Short mmCIF file of C-alpha atoms and ligand atoms in Angstrom, two decimals:
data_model
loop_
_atom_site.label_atom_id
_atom_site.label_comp_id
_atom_site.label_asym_id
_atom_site.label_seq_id
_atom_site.Cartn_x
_atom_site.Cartn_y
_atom_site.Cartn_z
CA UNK A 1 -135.47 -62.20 -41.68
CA UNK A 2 -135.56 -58.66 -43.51
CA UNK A 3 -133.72 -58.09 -46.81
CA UNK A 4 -130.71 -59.86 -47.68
CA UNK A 5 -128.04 -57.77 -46.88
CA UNK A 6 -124.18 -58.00 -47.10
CA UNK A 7 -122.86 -57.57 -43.87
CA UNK A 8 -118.81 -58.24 -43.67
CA UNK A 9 -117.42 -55.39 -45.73
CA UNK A 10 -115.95 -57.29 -49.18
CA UNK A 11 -111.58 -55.81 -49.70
CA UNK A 12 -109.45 -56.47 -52.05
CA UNK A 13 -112.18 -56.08 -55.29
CA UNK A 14 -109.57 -55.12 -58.38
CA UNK A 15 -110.57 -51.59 -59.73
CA UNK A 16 -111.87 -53.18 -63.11
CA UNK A 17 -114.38 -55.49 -61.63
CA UNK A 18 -116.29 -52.31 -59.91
CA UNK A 19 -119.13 -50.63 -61.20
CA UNK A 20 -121.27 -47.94 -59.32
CA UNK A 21 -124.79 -46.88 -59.70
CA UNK A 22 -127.07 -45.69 -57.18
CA UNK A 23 -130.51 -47.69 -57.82
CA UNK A 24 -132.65 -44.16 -56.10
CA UNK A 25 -131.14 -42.03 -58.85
CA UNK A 26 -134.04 -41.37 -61.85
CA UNK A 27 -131.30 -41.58 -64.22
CA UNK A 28 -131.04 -45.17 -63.69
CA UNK A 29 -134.07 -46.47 -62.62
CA UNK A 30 -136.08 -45.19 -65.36
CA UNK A 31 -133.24 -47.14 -67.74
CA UNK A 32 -131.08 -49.54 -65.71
CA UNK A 33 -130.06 -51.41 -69.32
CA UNK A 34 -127.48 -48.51 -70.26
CA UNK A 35 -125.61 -49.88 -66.86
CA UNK A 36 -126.39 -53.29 -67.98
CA UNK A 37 -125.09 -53.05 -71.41
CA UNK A 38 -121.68 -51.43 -70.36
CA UNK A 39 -121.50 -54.27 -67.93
CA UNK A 40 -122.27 -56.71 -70.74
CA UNK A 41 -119.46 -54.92 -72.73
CA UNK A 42 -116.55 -55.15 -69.78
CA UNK A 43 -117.16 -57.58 -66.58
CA UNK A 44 -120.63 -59.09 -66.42
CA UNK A 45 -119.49 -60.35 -62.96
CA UNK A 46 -118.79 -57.09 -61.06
CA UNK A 47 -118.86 -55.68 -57.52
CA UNK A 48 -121.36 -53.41 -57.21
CA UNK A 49 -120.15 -50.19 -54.73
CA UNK A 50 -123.44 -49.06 -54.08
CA UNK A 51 -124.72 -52.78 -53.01
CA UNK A 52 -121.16 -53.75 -51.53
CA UNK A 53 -121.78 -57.13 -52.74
CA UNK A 54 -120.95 -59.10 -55.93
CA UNK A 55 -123.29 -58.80 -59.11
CA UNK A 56 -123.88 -61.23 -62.05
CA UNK A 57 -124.98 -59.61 -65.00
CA UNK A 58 -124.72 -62.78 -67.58
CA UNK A 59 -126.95 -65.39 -68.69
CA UNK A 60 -125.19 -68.39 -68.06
CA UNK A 61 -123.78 -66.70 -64.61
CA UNK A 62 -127.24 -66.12 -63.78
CA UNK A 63 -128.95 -69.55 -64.63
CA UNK A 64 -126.26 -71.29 -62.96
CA UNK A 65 -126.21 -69.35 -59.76
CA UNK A 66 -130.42 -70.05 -59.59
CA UNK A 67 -129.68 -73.93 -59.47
CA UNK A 68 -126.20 -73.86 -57.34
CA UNK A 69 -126.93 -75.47 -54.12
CA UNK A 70 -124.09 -73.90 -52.43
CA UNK A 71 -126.27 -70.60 -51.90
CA UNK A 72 -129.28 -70.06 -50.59
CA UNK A 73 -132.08 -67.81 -49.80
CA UNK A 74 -131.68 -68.38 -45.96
CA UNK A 75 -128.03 -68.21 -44.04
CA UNK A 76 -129.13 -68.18 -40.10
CA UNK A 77 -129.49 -72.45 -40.55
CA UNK A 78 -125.68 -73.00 -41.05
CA UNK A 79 -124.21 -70.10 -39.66
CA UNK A 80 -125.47 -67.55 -36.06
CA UNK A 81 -125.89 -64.19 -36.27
CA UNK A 82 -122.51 -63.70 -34.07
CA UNK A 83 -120.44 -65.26 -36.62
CA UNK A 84 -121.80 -63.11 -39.65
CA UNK A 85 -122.25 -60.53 -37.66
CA UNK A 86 -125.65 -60.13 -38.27
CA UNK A 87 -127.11 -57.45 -35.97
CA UNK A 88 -130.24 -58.37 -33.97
CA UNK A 89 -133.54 -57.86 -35.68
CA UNK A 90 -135.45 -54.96 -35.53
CA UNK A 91 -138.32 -54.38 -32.56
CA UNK A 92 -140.24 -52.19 -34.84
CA UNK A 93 -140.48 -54.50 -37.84
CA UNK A 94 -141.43 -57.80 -36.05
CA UNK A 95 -144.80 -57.98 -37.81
CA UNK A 96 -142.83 -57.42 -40.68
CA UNK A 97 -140.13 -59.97 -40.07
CA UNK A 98 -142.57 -62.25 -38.76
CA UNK A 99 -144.75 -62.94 -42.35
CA UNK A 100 -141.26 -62.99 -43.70
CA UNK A 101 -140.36 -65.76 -41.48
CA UNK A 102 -142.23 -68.88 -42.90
CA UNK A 103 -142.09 -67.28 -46.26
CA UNK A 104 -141.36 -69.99 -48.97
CA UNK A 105 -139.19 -67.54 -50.42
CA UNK A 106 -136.73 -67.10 -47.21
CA UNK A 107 -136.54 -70.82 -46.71
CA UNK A 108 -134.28 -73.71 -48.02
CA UNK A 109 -134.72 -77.79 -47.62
CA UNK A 110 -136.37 -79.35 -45.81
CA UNK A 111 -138.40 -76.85 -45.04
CA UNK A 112 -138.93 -75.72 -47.91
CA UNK A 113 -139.60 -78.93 -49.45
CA UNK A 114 -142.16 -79.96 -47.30
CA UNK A 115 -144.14 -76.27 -47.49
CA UNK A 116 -143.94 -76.03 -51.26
CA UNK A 117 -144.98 -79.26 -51.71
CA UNK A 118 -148.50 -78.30 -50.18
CA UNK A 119 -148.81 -75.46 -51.62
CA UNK A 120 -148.13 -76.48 -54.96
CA UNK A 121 -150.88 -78.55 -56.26
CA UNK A 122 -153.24 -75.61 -56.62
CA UNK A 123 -150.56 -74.09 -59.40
CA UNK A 124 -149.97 -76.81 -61.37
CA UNK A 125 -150.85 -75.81 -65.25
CA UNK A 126 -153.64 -78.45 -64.98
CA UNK A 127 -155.43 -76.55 -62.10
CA UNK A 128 -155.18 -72.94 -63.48
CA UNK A 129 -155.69 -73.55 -66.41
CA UNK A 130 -159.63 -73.90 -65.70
CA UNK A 131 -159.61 -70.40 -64.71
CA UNK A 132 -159.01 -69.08 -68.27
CA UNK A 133 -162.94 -68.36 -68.70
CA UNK A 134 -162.70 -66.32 -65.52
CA UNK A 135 -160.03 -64.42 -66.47
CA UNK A 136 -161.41 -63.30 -70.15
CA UNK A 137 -164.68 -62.46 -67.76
CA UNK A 138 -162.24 -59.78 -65.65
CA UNK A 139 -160.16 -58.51 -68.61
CA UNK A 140 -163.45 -57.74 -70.40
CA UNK A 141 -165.19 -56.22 -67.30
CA UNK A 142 -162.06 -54.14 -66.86
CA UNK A 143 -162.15 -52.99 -70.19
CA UNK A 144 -165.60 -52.16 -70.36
CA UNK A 145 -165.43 -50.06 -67.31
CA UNK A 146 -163.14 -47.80 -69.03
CA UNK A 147 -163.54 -48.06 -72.54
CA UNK A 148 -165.96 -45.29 -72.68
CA UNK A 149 -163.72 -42.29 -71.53
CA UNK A 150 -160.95 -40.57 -73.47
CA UNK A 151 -157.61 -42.06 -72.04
CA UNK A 152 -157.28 -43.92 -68.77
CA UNK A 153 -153.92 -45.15 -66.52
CA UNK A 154 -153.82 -48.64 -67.61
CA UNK A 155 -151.97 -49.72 -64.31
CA UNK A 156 -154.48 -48.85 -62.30
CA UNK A 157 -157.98 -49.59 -64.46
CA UNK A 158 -156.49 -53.10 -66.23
CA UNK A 159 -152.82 -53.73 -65.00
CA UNK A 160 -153.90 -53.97 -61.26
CA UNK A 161 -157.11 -55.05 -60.76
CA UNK A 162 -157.13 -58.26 -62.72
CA UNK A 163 -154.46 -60.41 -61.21
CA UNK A 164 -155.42 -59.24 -57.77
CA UNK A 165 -159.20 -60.33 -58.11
CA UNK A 166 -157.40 -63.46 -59.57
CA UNK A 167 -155.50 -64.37 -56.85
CA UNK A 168 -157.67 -63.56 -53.89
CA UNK A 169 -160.42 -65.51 -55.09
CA UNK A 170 -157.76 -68.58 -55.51
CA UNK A 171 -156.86 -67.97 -51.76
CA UNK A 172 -160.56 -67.41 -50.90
CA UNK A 173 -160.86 -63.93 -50.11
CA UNK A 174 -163.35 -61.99 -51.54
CA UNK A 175 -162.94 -59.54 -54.92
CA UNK A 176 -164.03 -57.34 -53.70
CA UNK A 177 -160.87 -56.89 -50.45
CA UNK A 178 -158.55 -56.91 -53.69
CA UNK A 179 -158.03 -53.20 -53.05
CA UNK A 180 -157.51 -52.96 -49.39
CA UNK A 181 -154.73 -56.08 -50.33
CA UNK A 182 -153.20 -54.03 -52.59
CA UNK A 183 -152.49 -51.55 -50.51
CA UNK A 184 -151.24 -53.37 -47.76
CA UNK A 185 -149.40 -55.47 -50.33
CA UNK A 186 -147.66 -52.14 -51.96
CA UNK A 187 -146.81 -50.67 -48.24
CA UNK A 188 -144.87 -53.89 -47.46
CA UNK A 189 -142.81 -54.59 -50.64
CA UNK A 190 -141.62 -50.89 -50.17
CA UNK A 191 -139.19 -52.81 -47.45
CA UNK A 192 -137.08 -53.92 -50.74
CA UNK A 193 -135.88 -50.82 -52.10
CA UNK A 194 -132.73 -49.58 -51.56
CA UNK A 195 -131.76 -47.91 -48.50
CA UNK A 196 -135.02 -47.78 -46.80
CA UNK A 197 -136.02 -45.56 -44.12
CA UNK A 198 -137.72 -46.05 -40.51
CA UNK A 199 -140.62 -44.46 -41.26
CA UNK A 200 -141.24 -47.03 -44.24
CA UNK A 201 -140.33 -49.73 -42.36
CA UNK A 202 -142.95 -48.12 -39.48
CA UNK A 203 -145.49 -48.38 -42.50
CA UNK A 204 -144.72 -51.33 -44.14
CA UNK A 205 -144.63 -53.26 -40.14
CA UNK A 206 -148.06 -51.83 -39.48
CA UNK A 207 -149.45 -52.82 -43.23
CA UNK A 208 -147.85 -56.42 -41.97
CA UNK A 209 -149.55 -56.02 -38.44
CA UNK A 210 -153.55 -55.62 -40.28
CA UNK A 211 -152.59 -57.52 -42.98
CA UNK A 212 -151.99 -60.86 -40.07
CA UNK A 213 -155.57 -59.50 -38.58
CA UNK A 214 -157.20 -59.91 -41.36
CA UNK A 215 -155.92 -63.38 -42.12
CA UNK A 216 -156.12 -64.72 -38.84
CA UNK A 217 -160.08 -63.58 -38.62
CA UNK A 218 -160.56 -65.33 -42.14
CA UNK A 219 -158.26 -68.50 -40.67
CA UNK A 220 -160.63 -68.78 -37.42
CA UNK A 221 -163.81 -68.92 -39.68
CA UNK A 222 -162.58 -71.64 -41.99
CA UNK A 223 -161.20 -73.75 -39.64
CA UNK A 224 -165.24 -73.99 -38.84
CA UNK A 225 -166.06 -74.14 -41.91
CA UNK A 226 -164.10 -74.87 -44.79
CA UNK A 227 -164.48 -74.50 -48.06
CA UNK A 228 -163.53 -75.24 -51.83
CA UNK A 229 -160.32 -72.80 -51.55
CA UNK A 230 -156.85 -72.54 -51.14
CA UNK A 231 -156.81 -70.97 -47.67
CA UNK A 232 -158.90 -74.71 -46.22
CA UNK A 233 -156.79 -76.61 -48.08
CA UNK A 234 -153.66 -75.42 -46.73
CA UNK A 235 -155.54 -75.58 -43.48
CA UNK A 236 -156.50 -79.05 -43.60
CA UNK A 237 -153.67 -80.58 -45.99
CA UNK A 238 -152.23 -83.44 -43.90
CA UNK A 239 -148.93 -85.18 -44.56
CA UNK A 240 -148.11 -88.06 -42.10
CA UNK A 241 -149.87 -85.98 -39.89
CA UNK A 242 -147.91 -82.81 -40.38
CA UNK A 243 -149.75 -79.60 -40.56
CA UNK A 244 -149.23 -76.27 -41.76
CA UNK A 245 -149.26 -74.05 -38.66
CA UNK A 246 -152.07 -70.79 -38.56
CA UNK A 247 -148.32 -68.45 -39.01
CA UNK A 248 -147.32 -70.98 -41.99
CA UNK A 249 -150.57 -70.32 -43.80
CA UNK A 250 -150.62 -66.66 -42.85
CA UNK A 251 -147.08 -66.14 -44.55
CA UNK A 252 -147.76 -68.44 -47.69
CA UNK A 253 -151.10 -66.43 -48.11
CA UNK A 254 -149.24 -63.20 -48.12
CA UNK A 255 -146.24 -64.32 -50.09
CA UNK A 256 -148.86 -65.26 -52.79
CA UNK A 257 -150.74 -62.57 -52.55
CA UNK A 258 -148.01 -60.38 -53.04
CA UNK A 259 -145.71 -61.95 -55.22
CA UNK A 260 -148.74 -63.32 -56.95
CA UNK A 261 -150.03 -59.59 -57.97
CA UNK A 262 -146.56 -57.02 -57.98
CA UNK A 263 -144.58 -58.71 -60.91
CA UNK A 264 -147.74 -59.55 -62.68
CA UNK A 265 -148.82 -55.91 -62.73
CA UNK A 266 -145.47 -54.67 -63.46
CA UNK A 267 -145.00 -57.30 -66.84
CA UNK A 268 -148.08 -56.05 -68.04
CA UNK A 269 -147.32 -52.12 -67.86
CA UNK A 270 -143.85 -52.53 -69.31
CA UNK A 271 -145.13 -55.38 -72.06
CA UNK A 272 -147.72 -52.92 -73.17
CA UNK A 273 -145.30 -49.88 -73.18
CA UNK A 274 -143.27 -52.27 -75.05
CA UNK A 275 -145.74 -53.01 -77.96
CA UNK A 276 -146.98 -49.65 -77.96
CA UNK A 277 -143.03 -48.46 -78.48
CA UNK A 278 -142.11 -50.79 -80.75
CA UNK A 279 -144.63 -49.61 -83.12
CA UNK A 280 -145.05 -53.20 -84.07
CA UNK A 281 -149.05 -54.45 -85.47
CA UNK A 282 -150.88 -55.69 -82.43
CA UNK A 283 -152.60 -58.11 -84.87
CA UNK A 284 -149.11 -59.48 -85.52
CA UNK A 285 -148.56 -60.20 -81.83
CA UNK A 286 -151.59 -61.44 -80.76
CA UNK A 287 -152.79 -63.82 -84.40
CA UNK A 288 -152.88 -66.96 -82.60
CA UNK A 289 -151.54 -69.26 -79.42
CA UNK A 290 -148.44 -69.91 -80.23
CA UNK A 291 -147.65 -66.71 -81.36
CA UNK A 292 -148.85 -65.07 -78.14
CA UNK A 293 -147.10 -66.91 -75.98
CA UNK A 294 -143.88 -65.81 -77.95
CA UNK A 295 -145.05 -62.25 -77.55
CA UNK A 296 -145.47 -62.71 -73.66
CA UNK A 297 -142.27 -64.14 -73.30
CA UNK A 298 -140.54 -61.76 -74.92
CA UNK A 299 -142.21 -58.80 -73.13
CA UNK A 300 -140.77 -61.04 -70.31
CA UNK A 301 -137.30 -60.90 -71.37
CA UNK A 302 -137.33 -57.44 -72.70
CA UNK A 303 -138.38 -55.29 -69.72
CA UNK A 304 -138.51 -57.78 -66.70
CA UNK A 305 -140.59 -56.92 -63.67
CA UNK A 306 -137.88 -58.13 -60.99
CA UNK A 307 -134.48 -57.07 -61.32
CA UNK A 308 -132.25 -58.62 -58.90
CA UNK A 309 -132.40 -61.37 -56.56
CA UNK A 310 -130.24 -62.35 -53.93
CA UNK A 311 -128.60 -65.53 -52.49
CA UNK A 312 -126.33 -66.11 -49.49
CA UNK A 313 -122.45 -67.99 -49.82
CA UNK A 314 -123.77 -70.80 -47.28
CA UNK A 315 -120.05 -71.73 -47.39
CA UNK A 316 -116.54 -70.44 -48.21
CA UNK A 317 -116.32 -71.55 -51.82
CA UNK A 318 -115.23 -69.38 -55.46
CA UNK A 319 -117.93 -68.90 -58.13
CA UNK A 320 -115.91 -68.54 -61.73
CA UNK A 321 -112.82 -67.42 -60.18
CA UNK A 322 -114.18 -64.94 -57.27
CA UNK A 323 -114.10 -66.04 -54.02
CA UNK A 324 -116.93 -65.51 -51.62
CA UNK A 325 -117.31 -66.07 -47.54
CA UNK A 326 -119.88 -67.76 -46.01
CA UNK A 327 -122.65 -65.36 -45.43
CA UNK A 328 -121.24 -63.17 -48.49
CA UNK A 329 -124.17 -62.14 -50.71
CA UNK A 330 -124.10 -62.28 -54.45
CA UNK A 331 -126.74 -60.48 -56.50
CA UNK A 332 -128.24 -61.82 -59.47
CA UNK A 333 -129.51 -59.59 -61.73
CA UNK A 334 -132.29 -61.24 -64.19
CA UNK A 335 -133.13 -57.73 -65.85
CA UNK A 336 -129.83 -57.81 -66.66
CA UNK A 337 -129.40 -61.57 -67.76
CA UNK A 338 -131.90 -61.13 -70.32
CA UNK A 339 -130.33 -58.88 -72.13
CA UNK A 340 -126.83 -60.33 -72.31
CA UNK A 341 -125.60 -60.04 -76.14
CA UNK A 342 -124.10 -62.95 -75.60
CA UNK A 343 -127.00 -65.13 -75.61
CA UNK A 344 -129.03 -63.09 -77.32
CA UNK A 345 -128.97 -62.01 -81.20
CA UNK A 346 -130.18 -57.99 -81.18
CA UNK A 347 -130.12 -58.08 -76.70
CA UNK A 348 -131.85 -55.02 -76.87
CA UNK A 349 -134.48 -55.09 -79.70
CA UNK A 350 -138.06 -56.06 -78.70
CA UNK A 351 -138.47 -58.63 -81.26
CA UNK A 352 -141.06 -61.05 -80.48
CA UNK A 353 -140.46 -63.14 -83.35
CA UNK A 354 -137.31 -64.21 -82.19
CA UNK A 355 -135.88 -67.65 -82.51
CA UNK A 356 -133.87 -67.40 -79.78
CA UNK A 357 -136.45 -66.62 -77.36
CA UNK A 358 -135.82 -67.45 -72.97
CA UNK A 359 -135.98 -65.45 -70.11
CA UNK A 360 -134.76 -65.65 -66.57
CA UNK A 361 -137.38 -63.83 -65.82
CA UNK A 362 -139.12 -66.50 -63.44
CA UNK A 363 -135.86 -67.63 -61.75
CA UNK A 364 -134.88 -71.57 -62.06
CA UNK A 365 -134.01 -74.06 -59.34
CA UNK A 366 -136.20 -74.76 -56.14
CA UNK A 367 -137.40 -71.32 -56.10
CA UNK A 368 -138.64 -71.13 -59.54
CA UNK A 369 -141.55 -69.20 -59.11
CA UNK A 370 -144.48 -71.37 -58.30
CA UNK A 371 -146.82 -69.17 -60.06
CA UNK A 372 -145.37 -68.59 -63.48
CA UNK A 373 -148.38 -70.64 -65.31
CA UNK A 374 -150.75 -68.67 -63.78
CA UNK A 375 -149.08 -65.71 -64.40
CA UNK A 376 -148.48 -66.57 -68.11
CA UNK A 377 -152.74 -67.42 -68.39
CA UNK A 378 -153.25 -63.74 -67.00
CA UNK A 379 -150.95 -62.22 -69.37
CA UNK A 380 -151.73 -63.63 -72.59
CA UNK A 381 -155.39 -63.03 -71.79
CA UNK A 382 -155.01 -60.16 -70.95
CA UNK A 383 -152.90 -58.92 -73.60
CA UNK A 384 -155.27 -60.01 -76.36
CA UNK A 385 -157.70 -59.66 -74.88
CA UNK A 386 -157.05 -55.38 -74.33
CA UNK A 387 -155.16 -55.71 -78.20
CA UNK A 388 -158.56 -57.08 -79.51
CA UNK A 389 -160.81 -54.41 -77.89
CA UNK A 390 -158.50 -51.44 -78.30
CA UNK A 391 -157.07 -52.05 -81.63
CA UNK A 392 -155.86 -47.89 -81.88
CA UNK A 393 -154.34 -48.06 -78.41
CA UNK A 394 -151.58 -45.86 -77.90
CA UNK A 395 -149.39 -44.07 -75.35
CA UNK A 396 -150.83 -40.70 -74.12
CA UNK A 397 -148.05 -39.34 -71.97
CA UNK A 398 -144.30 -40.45 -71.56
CA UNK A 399 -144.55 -43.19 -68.91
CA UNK A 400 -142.26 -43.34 -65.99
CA UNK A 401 -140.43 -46.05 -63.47
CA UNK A 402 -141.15 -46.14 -59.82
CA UNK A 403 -138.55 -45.51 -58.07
CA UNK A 404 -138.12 -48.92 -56.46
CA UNK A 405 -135.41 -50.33 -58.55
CA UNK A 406 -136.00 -54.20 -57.93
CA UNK A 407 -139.50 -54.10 -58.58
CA UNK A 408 -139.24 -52.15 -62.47
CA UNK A 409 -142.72 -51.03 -63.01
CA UNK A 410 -144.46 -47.90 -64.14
CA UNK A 411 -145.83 -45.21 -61.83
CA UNK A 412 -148.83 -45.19 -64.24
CA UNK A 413 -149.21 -45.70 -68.19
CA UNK A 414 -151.42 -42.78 -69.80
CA UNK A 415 -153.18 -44.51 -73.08
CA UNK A 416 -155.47 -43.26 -75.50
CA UNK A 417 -157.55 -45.48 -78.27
CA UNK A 418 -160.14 -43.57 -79.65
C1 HEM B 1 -144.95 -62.08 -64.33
C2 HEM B 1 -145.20 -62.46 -63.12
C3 HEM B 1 -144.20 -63.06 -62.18
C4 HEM B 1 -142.83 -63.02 -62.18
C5 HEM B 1 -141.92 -62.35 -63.20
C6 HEM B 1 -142.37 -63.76 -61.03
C7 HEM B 1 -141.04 -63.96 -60.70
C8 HEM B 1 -140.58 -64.76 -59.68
C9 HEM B 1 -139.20 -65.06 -59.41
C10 HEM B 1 -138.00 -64.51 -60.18
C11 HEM B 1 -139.14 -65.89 -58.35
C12 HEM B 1 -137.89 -66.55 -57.74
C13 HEM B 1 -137.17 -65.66 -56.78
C14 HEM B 1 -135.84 -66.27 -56.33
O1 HEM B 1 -135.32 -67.18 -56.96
O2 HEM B 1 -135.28 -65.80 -55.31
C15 HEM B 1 -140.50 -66.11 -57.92
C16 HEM B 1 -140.86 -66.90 -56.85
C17 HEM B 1 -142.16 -67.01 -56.43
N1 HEM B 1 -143.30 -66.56 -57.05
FE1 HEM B 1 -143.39 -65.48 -58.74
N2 HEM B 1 -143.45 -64.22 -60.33
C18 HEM B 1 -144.60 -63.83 -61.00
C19 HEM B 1 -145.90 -64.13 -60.66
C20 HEM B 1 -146.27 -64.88 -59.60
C21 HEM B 1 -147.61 -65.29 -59.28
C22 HEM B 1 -148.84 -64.97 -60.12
C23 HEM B 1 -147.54 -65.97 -58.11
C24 HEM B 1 -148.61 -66.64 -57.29
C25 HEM B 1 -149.85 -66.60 -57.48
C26 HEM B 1 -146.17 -66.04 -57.70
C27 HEM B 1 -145.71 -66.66 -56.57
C28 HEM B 1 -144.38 -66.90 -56.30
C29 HEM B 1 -143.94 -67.65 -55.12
C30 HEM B 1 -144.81 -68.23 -54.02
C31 HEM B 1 -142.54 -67.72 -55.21
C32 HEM B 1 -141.59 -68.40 -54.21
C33 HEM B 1 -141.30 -69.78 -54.68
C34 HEM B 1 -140.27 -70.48 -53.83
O3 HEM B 1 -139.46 -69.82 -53.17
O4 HEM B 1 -140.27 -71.72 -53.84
N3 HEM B 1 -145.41 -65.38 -58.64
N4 HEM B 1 -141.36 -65.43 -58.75
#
């Protein structure tokens, strides 16, 4: 399946809906909003040059477009490659392509249905929320590990570490592999950054290749013997005798994995450099429940994790006056969406006593992401958690984007507390 990409060049775009930005170029990664808010200011539905594909900068554009069943995440089910003009897939990304394949992400009903609705049950609030106490255990561990030298990277000591440990053990994989997944986990997402090149996609196949091994060693040895984890029960969950098939469980194990760790890492870095920025009291943030959850939400909506996300036309059909082709691709930008003035009082203040308070942050629709309570249990742990130990915390260095503009997170986040 690959990246969604726009294949049919798109003619006749009127010179005032086009905007251009390339997403490699440090000026705009390390601050995409200055795009955003010019955007926000002239045509919040623009064609973007660089992406030769239409954009959607706007709130309402964007929360609409999530739930509209004319697009989808998948094209090849109403529409061959000939006719789109899709070239072939690539030999040297199969293992790539093939965890992509049964990806929850890449597929629409029934399909979808059917594999979300197994997987499901483990992330309903009810179920994580009984791993709070195991969560405070990490954050603390984490913090104690480091708490005793000068300044530390927080992405890599706290950031990292914590949702990773979190989400193997859910799958049934053991803490301590949360490394070795990370790394396999970080060479494959590199396949969504702009204009990628073979020898990443070489890297990201063969991180796909021993990331499958891995599994499918695991996958033998609990199909003896299962056990009280996700990995058995997606192995033995039986619907009218339908089954999940050993590539089905592979793909939803990786897709969780790394969905499940990336944006959680990344909205953690950028709420923290958030606080710390704001120059706002910790103590403030962090007094009680409901106030936390605020703060998390609007660390959310201030400096999302995932920028854009993309949906196939799956017909001809016009979206607010723009008409698209089938197979056309349309790019919604949430990063963007969050801060649209005109659903938000002070877009781009960090204000996490708001009363205005959403985010699009998790998406909407059947894709919604399936692990937003956990991730929202992680964060506000951790967050107060770190606050509560580190009352002094600061930044130590400038921090700085990656330069993988979908995924906005930092490189690394230099703090100091004593
Ligand atoms: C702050 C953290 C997170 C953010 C911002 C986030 C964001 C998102 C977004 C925007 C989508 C929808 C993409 C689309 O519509 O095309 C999504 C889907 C998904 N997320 Fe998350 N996510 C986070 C954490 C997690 C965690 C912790 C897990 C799992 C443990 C997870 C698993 C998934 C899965 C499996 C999907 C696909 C759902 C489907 O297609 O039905 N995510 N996430």
């Amino acid at each position: 399946m690959g990246a969604i990409l726009q294949i049919k060049p798109v003619t006749d775009v009127p010179a005032q809906r086009c905007a251009s930005a390339n997403p490699r170029d440090p000026a705009f990664f390390q601050n995409p909003y200055a795009f955003y808010a010019e955007r926000h200011a002239t045509e919040p539905a623009f064609f973007w040059e660089e992406y030769g594909h239409w954009c959607f900068a706007g709130f309402k554009d964007v929360s609409a477009l999530l739930r509209d069943k004319r697009f989808g995440r998948e094209i090849l089910h109403v529409a061959t490659r000939e006719e789109l003009g899709m070239p072939e897939p690539k030999a040297h990304t199969a293992a790539f392509d093939l965890t992509e394949q049964h990806s929850l992400l890449n597929l629409e009903p029934p399909g979808h249905t059917r594999l979300r609705t197994l997987v499901n049950r483990a992330f309903v609030s009810r179920h994580v929320e009984q791993l709070r106490p195991r969560i405070v255990k990490l954050a603390n561990e984490m913090i104690d590990s480091f708490e005793h030298q000068d300044s530390v990277d927080l992405i890599k000591a706290f950031a990292a570490p914590i949702p990773a440990i979190v989400i193997a053990e859910m799958i049934g994989l053991p803490a301590d592999s949360a490394p070795q997944l990370l790394a396999w986990s970080n060479r494959m997402v590199a396949m969504y950054m702009f204009g990628v090149s073979h020898e990443t996609e070489l890297d990201a196949n063969q991180a796909s290749a021993d990331f499958m091994a891995y599994l499918r060693a695991i996958i033998a040895e609990r199909r003896q013997q299962p056990r009280e984890d996700l990995l058995s029960h997606m192995l033995t969950s039986d619907r009218d005798g339908d089954r999940l098939t050993d590539e089905e469980v592979m793909s939803t194990a990786i897709l969780l994995l790394n969905a499940g760790h990336e944006a959680t890492v990344h909205t953690t870095g950028n709420g923290v450099k958030s606080i710390l920025e704001s120059g706002l009291d910790p103590a403030a943030l962090f007094a009680d429940d409901k106030q936390t959850e605020a703060t998390i939400e609007e660390c959310l909506r201030f400096d999302a994790p995932l920028h854009m996300f993309t949906r196939y036309a799956l017909s001809d059909l016009e979206f607010n006056g723009i008409n698209l082709r089938k197979g056309d691709v349309v790019g919604l930008m949430l990063g963007a969406a969050n801060r649209d003035p005109a659903r938000f009082a002070n877009a781009n203040s960090f204000d996490p006593f708001r009363a205005d308070g959403a985010n699009v942050s998790f998406g909407a629709g059947i894709h919604f992401c399936i692990g937003a309570p956990l991730a929202r249990i992680e964060l506000q742990i951790a967050f107060s958690e770190l606050f509560r130990r580190l009352p002094k915390l600061r930044l130590a260095e400038e921090p700085k984007y990656n330069d993988v503009y979908h995924f906005h997170g930092l490189e690394k986040l230099m703090v100091r507390w004593s």
